[in-house]
mmCIF file of C-alpha atoms in Angstrom:
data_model
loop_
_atom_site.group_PDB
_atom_site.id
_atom_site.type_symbol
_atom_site.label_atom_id
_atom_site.label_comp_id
_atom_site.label_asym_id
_atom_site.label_seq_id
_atom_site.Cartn_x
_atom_site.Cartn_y
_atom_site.Cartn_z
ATOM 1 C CA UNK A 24 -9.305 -25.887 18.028
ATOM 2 C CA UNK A 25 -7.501 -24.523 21.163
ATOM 3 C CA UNK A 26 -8.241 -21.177 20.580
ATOM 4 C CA UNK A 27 -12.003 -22.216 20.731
ATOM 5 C CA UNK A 28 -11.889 -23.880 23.936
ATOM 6 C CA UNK A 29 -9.554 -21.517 25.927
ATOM 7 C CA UNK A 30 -12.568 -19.222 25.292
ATOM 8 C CA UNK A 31 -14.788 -21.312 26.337
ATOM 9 C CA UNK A 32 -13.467 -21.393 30.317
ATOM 10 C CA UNK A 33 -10.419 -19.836 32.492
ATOM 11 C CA UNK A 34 -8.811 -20.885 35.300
ATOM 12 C CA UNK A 35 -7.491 -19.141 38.650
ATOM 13 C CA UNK A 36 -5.862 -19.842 41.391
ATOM 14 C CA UNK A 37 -7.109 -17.976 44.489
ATOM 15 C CA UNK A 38 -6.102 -17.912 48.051
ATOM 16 C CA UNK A 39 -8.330 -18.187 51.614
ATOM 17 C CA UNK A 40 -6.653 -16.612 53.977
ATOM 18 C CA UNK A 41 -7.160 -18.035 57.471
ATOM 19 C CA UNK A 42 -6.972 -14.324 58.881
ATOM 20 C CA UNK A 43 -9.755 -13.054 56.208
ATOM 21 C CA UNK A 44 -13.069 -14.843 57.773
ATOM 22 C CA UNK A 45 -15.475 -13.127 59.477
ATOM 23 C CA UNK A 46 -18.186 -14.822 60.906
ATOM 24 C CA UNK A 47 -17.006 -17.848 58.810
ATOM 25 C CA UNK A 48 -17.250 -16.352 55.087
ATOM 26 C CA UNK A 49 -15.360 -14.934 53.158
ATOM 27 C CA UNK A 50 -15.991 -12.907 49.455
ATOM 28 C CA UNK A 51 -13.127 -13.045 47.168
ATOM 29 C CA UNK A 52 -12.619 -11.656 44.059
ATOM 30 C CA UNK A 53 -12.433 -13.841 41.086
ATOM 31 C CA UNK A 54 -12.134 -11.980 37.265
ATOM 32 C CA UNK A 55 -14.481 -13.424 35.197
ATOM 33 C CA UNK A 56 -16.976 -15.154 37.367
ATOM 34 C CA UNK A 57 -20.670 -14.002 36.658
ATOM 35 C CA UNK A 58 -24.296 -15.039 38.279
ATOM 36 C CA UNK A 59 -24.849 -17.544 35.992
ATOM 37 C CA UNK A 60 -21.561 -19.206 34.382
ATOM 38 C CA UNK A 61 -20.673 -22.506 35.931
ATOM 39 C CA UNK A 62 -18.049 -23.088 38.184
ATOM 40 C CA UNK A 63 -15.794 -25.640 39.255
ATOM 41 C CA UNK A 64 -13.843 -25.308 42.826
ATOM 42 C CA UNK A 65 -11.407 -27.541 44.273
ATOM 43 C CA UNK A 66 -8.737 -26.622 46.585
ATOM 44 C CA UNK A 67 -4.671 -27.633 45.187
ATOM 45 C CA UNK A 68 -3.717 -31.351 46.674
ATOM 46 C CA UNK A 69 -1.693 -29.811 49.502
ATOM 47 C CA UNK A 70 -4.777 -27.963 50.939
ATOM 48 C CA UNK A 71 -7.397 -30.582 50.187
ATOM 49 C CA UNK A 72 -7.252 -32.274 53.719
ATOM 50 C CA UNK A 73 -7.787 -28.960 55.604
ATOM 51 C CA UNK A 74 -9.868 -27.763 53.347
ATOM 52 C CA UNK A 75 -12.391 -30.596 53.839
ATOM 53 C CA UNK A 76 -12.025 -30.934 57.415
ATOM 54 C CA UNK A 77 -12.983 -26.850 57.868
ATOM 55 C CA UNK A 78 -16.298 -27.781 56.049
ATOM 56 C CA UNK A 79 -15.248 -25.226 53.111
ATOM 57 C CA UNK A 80 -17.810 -24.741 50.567
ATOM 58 C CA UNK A 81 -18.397 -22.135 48.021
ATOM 59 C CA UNK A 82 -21.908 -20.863 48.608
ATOM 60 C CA UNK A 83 -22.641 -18.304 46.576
ATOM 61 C CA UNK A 84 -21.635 -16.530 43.164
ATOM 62 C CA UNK A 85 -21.695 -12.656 41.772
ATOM 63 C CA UNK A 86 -19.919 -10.827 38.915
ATOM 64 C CA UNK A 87 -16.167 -10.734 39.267
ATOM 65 C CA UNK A 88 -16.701 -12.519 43.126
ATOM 66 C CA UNK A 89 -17.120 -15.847 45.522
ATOM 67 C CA UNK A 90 -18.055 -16.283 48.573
ATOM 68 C CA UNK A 91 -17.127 -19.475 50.867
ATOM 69 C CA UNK A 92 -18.422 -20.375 54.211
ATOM 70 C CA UNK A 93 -16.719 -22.669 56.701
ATOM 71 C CA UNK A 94 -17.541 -24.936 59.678
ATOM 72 C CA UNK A 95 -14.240 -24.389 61.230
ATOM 73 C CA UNK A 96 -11.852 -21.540 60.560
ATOM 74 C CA UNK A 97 -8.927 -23.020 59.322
ATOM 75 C CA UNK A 98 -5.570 -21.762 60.994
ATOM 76 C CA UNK A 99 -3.469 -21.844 58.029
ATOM 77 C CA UNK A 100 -4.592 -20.338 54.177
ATOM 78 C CA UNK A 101 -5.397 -22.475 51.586
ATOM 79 C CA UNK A 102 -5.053 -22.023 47.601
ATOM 80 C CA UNK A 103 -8.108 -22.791 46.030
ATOM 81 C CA UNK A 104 -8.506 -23.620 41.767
ATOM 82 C CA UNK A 105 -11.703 -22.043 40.156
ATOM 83 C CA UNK A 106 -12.526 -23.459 36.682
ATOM 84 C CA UNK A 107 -14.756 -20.531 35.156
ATOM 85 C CA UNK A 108 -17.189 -21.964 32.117
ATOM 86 C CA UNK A 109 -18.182 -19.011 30.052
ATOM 87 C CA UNK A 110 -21.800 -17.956 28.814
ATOM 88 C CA UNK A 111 -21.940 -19.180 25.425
#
């Protein structure tokens, strides 16, 4: 049932912006994230190559919050997806 698994996980979309990192983090906010639900994060296609060549990685997790780190600080933002598995 769809109503099961739409429960189950959410999705969002959140953005990096390239003016936002300060000593090469950055904490966003992200509904629905906790300390222990799994995540999934993958920047949208048209980011992906700047995104892997700044060495972007999502290091740590809190409620309602992400934080990324970075090599390089990109020069342009970047969209980022966040698949959210809920606590069963």
């Amino acid at each position: 049932d769809t109503d099961g698994l739409q429960r189950q996980h959410a999705t969002e979309t959140i953005q990096l912006f390239a003016s936002d990192w300060v000593d090469s983090r950055q904490t966003i906010s992200v509904p629905g994230v906790s300390e222990t639900n799994t995540i999934f994060v993958e920047p949208v296609i048209t980011n992906q190559n700047a995104y892997t060549e700044a060495e972007i990685l999502c290091v740590s997790q809190a409620v309602d919050a992400l934080t990324f780190t970075c090599v390089t600080i990109p020069e342009t933002d970047m969209f980022v997806n966040i698949v959210i598995l809920n606590d069963v």
